[in-house]
Short mmCIF file of C-alpha atoms and ligand atoms in Angstrom, two decimals:
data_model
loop_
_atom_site.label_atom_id
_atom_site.label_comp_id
_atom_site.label_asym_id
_atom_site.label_seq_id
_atom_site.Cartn_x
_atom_site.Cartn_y
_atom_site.Cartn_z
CA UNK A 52 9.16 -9.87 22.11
CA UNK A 53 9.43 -6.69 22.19
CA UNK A 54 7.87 -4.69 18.81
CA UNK A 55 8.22 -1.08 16.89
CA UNK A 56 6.28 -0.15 14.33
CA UNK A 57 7.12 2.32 11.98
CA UNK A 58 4.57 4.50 10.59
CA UNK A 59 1.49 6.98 11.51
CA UNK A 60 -1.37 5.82 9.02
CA UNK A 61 -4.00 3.19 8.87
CA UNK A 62 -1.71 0.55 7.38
CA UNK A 63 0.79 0.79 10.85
CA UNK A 64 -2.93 0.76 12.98
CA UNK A 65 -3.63 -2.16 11.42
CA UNK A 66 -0.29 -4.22 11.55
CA UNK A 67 0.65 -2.71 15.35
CA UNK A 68 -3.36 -3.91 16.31
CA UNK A 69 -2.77 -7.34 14.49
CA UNK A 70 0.91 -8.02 16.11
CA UNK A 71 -0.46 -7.12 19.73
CA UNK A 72 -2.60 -9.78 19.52
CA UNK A 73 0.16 -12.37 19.19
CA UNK A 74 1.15 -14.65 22.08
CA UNK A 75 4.55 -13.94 21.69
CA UNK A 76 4.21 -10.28 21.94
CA UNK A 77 5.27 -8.05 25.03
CA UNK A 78 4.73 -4.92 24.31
CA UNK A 79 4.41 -2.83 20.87
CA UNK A 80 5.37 0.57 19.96
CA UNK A 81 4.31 2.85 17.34
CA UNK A 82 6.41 5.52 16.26
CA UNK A 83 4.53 8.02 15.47
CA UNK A 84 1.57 6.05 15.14
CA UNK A 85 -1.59 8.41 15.21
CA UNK A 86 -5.07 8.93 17.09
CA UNK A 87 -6.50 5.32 16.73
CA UNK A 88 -3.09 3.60 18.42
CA UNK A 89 -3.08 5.78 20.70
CA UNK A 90 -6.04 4.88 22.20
CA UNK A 91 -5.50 1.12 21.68
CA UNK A 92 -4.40 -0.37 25.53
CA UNK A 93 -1.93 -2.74 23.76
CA UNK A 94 -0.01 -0.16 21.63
CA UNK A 95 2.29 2.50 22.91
CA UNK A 96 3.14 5.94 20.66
CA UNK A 97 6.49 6.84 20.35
CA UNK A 98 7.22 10.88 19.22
CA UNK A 99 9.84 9.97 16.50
CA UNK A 100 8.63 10.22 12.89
CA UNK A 101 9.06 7.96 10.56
CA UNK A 102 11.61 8.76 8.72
CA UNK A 103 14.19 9.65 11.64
CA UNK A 104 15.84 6.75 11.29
CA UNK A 105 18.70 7.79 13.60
CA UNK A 106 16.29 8.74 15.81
CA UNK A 107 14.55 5.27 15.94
CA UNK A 108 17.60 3.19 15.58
CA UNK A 109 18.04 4.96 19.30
CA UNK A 110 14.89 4.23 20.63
CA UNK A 111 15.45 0.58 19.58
CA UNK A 112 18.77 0.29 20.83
CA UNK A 113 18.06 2.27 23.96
CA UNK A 114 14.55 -0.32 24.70
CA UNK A 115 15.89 -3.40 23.54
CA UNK A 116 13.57 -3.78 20.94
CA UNK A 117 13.24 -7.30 19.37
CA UNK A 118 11.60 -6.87 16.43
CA UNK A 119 10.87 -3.76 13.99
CA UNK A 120 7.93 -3.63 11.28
CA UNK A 121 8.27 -0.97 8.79
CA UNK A 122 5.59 0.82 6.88
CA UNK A 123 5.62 3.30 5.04
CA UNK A 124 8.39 2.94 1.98
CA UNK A 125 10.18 6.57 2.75
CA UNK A 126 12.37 4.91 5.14
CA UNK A 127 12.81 1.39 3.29
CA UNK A 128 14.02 3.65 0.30
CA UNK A 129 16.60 5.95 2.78
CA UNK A 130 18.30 2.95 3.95
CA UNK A 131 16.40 2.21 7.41
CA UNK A 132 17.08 -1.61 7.55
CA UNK A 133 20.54 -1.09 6.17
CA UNK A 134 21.11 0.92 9.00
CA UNK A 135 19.21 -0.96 11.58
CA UNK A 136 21.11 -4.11 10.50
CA UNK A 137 24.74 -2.54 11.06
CA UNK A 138 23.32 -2.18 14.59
CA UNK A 139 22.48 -5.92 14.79
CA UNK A 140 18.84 -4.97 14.56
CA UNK A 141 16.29 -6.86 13.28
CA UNK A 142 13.63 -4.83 10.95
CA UNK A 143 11.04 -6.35 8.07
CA UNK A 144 11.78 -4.57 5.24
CA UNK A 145 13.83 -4.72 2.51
CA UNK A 146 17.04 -3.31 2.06
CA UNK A 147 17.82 0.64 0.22
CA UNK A 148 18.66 -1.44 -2.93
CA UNK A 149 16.18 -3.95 -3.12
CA UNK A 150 13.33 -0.65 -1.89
CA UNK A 151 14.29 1.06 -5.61
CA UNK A 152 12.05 -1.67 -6.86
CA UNK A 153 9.60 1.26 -5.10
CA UNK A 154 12.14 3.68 -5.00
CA UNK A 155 12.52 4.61 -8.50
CA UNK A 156 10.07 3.59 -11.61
CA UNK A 157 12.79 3.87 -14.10
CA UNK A 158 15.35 1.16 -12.05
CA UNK A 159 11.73 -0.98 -11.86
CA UNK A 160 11.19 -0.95 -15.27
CA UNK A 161 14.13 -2.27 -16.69
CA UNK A 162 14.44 -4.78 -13.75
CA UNK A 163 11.21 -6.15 -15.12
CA UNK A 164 12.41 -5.85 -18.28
CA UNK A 165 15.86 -7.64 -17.80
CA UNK A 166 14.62 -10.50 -16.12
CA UNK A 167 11.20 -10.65 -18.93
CA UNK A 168 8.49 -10.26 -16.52
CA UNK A 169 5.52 -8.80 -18.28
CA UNK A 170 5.23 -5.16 -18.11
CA UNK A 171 3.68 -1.96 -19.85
CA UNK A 172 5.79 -0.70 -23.20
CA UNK A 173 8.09 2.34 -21.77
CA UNK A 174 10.75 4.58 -22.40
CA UNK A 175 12.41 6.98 -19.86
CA UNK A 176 13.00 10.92 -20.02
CA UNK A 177 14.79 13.92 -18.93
CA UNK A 178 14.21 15.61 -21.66
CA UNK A 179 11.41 17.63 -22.23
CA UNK A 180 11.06 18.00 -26.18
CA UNK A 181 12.65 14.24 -26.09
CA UNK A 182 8.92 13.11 -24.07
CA UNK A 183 6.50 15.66 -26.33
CA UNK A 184 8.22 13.49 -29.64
CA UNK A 185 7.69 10.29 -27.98
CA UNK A 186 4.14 10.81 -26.77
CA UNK A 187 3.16 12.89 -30.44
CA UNK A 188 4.20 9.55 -32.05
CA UNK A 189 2.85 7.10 -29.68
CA UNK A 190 -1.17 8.85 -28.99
CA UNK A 191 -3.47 8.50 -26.72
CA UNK A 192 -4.51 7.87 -24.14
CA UNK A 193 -0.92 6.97 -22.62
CA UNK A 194 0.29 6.92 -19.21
CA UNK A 195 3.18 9.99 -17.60
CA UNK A 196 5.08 8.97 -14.26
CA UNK A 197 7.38 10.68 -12.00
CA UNK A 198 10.59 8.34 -11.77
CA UNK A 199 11.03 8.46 -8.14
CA UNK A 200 8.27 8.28 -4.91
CA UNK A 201 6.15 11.21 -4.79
CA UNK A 202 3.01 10.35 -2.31
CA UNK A 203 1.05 8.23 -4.95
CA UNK A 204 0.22 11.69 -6.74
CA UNK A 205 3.39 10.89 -9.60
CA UNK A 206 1.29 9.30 -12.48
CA UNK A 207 -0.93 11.04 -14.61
CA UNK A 208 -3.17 9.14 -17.07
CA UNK A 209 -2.92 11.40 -20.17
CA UNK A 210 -6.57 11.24 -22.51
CA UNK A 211 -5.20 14.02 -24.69
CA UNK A 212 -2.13 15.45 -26.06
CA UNK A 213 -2.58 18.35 -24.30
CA UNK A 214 -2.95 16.59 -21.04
CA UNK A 215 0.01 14.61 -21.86
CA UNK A 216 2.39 17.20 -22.64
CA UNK A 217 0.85 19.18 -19.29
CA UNK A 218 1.74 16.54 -17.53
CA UNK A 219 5.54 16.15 -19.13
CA UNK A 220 6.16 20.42 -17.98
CA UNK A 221 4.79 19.79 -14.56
CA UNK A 222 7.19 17.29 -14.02
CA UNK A 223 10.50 18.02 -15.91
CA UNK A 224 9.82 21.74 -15.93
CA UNK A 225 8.07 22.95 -13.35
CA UNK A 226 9.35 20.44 -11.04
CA UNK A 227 6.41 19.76 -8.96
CA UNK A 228 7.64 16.91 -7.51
CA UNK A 229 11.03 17.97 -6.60
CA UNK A 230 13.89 15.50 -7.27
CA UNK A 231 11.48 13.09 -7.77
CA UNK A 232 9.94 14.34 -10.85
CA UNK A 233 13.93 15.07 -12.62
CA UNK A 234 13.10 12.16 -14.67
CA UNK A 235 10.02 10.55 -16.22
CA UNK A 236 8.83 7.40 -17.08
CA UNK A 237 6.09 7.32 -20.20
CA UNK A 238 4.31 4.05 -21.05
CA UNK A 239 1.58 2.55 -22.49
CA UNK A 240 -2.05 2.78 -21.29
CA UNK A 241 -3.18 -0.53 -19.91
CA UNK A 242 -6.62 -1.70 -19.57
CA UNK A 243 -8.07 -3.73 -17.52
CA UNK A 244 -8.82 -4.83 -13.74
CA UNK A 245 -6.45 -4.42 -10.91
CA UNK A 246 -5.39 -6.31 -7.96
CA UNK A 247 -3.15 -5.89 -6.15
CA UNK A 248 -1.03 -8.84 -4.62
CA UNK A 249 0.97 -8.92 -1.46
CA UNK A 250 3.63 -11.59 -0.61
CA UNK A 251 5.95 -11.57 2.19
CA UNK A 252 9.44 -12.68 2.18
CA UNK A 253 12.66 -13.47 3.39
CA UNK A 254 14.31 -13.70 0.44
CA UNK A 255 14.16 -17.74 0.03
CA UNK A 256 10.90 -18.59 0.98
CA UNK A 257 7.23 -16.65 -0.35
CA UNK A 258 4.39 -16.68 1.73
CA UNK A 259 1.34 -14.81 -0.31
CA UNK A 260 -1.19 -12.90 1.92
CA UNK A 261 -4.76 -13.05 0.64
CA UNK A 262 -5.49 -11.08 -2.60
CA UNK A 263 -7.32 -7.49 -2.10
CA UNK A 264 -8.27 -4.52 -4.46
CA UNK A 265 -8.21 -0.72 -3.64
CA UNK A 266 -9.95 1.86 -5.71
CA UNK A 267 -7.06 4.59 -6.01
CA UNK A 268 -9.43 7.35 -7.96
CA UNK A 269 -11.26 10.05 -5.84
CA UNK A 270 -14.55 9.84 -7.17
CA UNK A 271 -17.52 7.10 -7.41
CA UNK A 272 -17.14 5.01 -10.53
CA UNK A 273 -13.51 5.20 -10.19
CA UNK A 274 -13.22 8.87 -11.63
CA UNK A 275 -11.14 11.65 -10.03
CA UNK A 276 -7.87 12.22 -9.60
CA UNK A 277 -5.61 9.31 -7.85
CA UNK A 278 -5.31 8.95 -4.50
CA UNK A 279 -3.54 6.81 -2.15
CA UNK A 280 -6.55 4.64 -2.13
CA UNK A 281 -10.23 5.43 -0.69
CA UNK A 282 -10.90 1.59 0.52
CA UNK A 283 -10.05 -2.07 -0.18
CA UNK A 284 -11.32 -4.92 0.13
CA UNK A 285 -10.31 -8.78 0.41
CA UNK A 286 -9.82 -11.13 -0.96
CA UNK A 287 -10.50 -10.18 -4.88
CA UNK A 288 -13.06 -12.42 -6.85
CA UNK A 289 -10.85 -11.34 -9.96
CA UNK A 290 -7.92 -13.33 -8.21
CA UNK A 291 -9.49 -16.48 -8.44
CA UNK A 292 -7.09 -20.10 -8.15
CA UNK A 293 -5.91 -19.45 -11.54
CA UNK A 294 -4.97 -16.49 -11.24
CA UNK A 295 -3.17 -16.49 -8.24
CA UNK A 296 -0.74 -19.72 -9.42
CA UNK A 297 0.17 -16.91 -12.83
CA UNK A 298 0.60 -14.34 -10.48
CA UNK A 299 3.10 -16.55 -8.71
CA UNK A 300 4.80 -18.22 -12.05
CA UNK A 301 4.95 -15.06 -14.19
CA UNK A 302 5.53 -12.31 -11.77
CA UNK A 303 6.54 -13.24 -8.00
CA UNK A 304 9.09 -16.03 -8.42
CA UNK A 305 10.44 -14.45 -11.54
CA UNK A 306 10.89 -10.54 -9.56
CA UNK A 307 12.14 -13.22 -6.06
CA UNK A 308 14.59 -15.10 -8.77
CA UNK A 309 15.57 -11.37 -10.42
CA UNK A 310 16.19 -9.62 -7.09
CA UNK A 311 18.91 -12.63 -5.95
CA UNK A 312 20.88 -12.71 -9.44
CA UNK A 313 20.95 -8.81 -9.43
CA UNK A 314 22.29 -9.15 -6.12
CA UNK A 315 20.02 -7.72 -4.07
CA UNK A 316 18.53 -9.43 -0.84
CA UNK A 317 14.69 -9.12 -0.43
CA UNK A 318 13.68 -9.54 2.96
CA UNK A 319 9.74 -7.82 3.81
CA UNK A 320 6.67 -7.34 2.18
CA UNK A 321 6.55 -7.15 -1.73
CA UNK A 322 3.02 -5.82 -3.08
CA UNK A 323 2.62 -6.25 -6.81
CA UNK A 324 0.30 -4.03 -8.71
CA UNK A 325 -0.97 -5.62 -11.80
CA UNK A 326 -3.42 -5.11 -14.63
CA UNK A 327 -5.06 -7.66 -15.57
CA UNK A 328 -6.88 -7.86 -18.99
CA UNK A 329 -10.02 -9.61 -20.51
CA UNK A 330 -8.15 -12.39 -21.43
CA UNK A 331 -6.23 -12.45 -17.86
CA UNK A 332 -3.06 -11.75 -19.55
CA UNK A 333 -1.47 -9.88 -16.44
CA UNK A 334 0.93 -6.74 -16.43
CA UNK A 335 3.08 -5.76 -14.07
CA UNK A 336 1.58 -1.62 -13.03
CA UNK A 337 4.05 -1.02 -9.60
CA UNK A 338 5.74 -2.29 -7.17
CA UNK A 339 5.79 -1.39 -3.14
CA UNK A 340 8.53 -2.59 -1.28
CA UNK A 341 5.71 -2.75 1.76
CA UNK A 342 1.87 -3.61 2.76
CA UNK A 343 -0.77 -1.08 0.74
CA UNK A 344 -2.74 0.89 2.42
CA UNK A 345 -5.32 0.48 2.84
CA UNK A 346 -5.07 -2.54 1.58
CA UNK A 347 -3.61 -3.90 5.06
CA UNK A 348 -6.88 -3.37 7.04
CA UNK A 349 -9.44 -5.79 5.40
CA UNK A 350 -6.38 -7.76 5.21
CA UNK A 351 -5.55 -7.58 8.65
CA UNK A 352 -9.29 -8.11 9.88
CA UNK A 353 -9.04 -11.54 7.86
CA UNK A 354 -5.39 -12.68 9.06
CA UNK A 355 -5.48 -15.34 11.76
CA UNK A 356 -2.01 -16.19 11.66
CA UNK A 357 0.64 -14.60 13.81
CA UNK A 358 1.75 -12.08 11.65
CA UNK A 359 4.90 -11.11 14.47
CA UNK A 360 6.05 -14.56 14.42
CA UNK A 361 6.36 -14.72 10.61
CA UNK A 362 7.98 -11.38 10.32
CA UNK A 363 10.39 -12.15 12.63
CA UNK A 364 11.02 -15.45 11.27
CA UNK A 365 11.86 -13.68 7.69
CA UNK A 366 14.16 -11.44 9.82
CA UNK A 367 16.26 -14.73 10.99
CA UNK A 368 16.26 -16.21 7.55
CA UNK A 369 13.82 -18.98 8.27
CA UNK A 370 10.54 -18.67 7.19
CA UNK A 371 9.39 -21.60 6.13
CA UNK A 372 6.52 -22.80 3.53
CA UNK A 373 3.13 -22.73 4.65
CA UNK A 374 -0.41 -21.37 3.88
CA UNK A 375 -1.54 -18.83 5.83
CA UNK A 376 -5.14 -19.24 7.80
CA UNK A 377 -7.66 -16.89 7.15
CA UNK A 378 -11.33 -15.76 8.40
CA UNK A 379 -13.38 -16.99 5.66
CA UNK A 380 -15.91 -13.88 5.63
CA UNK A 381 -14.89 -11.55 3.30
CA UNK A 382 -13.32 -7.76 4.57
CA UNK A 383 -14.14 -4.32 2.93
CA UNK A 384 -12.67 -0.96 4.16
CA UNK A 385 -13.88 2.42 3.23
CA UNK A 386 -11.85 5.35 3.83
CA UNK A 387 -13.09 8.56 5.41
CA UNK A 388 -11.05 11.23 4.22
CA UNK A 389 -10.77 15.17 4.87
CA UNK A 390 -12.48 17.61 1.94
CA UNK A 391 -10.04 18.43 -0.12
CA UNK A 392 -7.77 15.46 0.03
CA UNK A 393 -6.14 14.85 -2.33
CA UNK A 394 -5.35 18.99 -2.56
CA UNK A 395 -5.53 20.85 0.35
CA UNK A 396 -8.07 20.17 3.18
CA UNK A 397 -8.30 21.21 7.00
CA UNK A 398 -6.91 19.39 10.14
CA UNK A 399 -7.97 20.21 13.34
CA UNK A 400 -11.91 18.91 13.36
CA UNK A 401 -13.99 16.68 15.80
CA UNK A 402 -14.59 13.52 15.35
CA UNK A 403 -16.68 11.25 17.80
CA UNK A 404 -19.39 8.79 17.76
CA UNK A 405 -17.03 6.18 16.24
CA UNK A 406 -18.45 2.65 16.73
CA UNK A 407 -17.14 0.23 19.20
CA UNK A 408 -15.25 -2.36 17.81
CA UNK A 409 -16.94 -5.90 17.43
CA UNK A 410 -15.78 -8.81 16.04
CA UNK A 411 -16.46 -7.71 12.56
CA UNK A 412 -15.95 -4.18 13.10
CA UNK A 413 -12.80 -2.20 13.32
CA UNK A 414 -12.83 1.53 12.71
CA UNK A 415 -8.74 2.15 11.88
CA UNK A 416 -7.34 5.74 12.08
CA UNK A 417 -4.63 6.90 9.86
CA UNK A 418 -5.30 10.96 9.88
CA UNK A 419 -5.98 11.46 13.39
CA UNK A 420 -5.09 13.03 16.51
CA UNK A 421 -5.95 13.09 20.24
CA UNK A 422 -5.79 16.94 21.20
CA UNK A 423 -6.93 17.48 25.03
CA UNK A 424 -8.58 13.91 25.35
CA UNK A 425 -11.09 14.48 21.77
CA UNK A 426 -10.04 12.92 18.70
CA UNK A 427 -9.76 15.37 15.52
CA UNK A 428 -9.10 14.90 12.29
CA UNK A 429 -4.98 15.47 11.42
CA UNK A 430 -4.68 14.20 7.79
CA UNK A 431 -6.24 13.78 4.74
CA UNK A 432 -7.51 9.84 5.03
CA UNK A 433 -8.03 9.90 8.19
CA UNK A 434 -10.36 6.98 9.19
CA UNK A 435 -10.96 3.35 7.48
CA UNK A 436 -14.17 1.68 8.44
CA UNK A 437 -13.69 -1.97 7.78
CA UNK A 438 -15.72 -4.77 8.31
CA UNK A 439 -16.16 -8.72 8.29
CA UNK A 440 -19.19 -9.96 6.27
CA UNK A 441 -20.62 -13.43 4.33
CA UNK A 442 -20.52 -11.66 1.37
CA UNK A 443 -18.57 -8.80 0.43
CA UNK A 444 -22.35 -6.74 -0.02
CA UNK A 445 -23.00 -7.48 3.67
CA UNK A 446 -19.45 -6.64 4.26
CA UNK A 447 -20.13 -3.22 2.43
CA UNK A 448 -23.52 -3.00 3.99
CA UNK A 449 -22.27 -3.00 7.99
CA UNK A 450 -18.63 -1.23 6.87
CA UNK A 451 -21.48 1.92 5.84
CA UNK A 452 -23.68 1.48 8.74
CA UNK A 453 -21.13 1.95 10.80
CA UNK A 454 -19.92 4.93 8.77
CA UNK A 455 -22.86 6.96 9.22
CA UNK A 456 -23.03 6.54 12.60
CA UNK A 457 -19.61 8.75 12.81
CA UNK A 458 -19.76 12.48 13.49
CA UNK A 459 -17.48 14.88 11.33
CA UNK A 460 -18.40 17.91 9.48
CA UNK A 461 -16.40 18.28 6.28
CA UNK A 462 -15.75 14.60 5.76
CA UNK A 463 -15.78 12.89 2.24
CA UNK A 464 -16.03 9.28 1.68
CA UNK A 465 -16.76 6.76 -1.88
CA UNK A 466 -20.20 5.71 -1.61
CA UNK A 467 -19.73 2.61 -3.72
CA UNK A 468 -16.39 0.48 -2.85
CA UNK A 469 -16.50 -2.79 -3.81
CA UNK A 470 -18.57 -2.42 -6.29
CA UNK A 471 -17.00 -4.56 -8.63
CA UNK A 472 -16.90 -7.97 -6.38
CA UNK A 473 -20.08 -7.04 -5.68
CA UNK A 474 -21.60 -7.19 -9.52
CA UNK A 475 -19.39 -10.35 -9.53
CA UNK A 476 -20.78 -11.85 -6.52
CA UNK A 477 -24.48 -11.36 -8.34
CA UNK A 478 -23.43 -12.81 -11.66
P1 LIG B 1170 1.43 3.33 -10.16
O1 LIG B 1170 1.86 4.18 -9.01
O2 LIG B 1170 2.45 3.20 -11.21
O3 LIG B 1170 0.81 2.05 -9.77
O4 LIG B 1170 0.18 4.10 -10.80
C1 LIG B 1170 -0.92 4.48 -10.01
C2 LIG B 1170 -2.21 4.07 -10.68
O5 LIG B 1170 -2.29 4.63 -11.99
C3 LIG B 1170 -2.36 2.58 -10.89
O6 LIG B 1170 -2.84 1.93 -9.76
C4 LIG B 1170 -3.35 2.55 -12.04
O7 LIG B 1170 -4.66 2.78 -11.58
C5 LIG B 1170 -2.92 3.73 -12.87
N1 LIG B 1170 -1.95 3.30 -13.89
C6 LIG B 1170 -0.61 3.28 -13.77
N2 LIG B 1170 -0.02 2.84 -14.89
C7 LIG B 1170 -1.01 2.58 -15.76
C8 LIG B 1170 -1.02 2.09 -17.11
N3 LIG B 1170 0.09 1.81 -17.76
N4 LIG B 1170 -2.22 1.93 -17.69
C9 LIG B 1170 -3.36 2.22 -17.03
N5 LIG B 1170 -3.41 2.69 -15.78
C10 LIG B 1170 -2.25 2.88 -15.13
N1 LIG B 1171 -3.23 1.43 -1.93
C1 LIG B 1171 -2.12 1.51 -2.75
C2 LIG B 1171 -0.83 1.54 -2.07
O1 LIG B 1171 -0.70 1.26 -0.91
O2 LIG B 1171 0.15 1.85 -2.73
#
């Protein structure tokens, strides 16, 4: 087969690195794929971002491509497998309709709520005085989102009024993020632990990956600002047997079951955010219509099955049941990110002295570049340094040697990821 990948960041590294590997695989693009697949020898970039999806329905035509995994949601949410499949192309990923599950927190909301899968209490706004009422009467701390996708920086966790009402102007008012921010969605604060919990489907027939966590805030001890997440690991100690069968009854099969009678076919990855409380009551927190990142790269480190078979399997409407086979070791990723990320940082700086890759080692790129054969930085997470270990501590242990071994002034990194499954591993 022949393979595109959609995507530039460490999630489409991982995937396009994991679906070389598979017998069945010829040859693999990435479009525009980034620093780290460019140097792979199985993996070929393609200039065409990913979200020209004229542009890569071409390039597919044009090289007969068999098989196309997408990525990132922008294009799942503008229609790219829509599009692909009027040309008789196959592409993982679910359809514009089904993506608004992504797409748009207000349409996700009442889709949970319609079809009684457990959720945070909400109410939608485009009203600015409308909000300020609601959140005066409701307190704090409570929980501001932009209603449609906005680079994981749409949600504001609101400790004060103040903050709250901040948050409502920027939005609605302000409009800092665009179209995106016209409408908001306000809900209650949840509290908890979350894990996030990836399936893949082709509509019919779920197949869940292992579970993994990310740490989404900036900052050691989970403080800062959200960001697209600053490492992950896999699987979850929190997602233990029990858990995963309620994560199956109450929210998978339910959202699977909902999707069909709403008329919508789901045929990709769905990845379920969910709090989940002392008790293990779980709550529905997002949905993305695709793999997290970087969630995918301990995930992808522990995956022995052939992930290019499976996909396109879903794509022909015949995946069948099975349980996945997995590298027992446990996989932690930390991210190495520009200074500045999440605001505004500087591209453009050397990177070298990253480690050779072993067989549990794997140094992913999502920020990077090659300019005039030397690899510089060209995002704002640009690296994630994941490794294989007996334990997630020895995972966390080598995924940190390996780290400092990597030369880059003005880098940034979490010192303490995992920290969590690590407590939990000593209890
Ligand atoms: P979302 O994009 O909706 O998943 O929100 C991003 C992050 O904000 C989540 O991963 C949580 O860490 C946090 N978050 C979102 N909604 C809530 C909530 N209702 N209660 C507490 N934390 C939340
Ligand atoms: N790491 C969170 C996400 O991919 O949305």
């Amino acid at each position: 087969m022949k393979v595109l990948v959609v995507g530039a960041g460490g999630r489409e590294h991982a995937l396009s690195w994991r679906i070389s590997q598979s017998p069945i695989v010829k040859e693999v693009y990435v479009a525009p794929g980034n620093g780290g697949t460019e140097l792979e020898n199985l993996l070929t970039n393609v200039e065409i971002q990913a979200d020209d999806i004229e542009g890569l329905a071409s390039f597919a035509l044009e090289n007969e491509i068999d098989l196309t995994v997408v990525g990132p949601e922008d294009p799942l949410v503008n229609g790219i497998t829509d599009r692909f499949n009027e040309l008789s192309l196959k592409c993982f990923g679910p359809s514009k309709g089904a993506a608004q599950l992504e797409g748009s927190k207000e349409f996700m909301k009442d889709f949970l709520k319609r079809h009684n899968i457990p959720t945070a209490e909400y109410s939608t706004f485009d009203s600015t005085k409308k909000a300020i009422e609601y959140v005066e009467e409701k307190g704090c701390p409570i929980v501001i989102k932009a209603d449609g996708l906005a680079a994981g920086k749409g949600v504001t966790i609101a400790h004060t009024i103040e903050e709250a009402k901040e948050a409502i102007n920027q939005s609605l008012e302000t409009k800092v993020f665009g179209e995106a921010g016209n409408r908001i969605v306000i809900e209650e604060f949840l509290d908890g632990e979350e894990a996030s919990f990836i399936v893949m489907t082709d509509g019919a027939v779920v197949i869940p990956f292992a579970s993994s966590q990310d740490h989404k805030a900036l900052e050691d001890n989970d403080k800062g600002p959200n960001t697209g997440g600053m490492g992950a690991y896999s699987p979850a100690p929190i997602v233990d047997d029990y858990i995963h069968e309620k994560i199956m009854e109450e929210i998978i099969h339910p959202t699977l079951k909902g999707l069909r009678k709403d008329g919508y076919k789901y045929c990709g990855f769905l990845y379920a955010g969910m709090m989940i409380d002392k008790s293990g009551q779980l709550k529905v927190l997002e949905f993305n219509c695709r793999f997290g990142d970087p969630e995918t790269q301990p995930i992808m480190m522990r995956l022995k099955s052939d992930i290019a078979d499976l996909c396109n399997q879903a794509c022909e409407d015949r995946l069948s049941e099975q349980t996945l086979e997995w590298d027992q070791r446990k996989a932690l990723g930390v991210v190495m990110a520009s200074k500045g990320y999440p605001y505004e940082y500087e591209k453009g700086k050397n990177i070298t002295n990253i480690p050779q890759e072993r067989s549990d080692l794997k140094v992913f790129h999502a920020g990077t570049k090659i300019e005039s054969g030397t690899l510089q930085s060209n995002g704002g997470r640009v690296l994630c340094i994941t490794s294989l270990g007996s334990s997630v501590e020895s995972a966390q242990n080598k995924a940190y040697d390996a780290l400092s071994e990597i030369e880059w002034d003005d880098s940034f990194y979490r010192k303490d990821i995992g920290y969590r499954a690590v407590a939990r591993e000593k209890k």
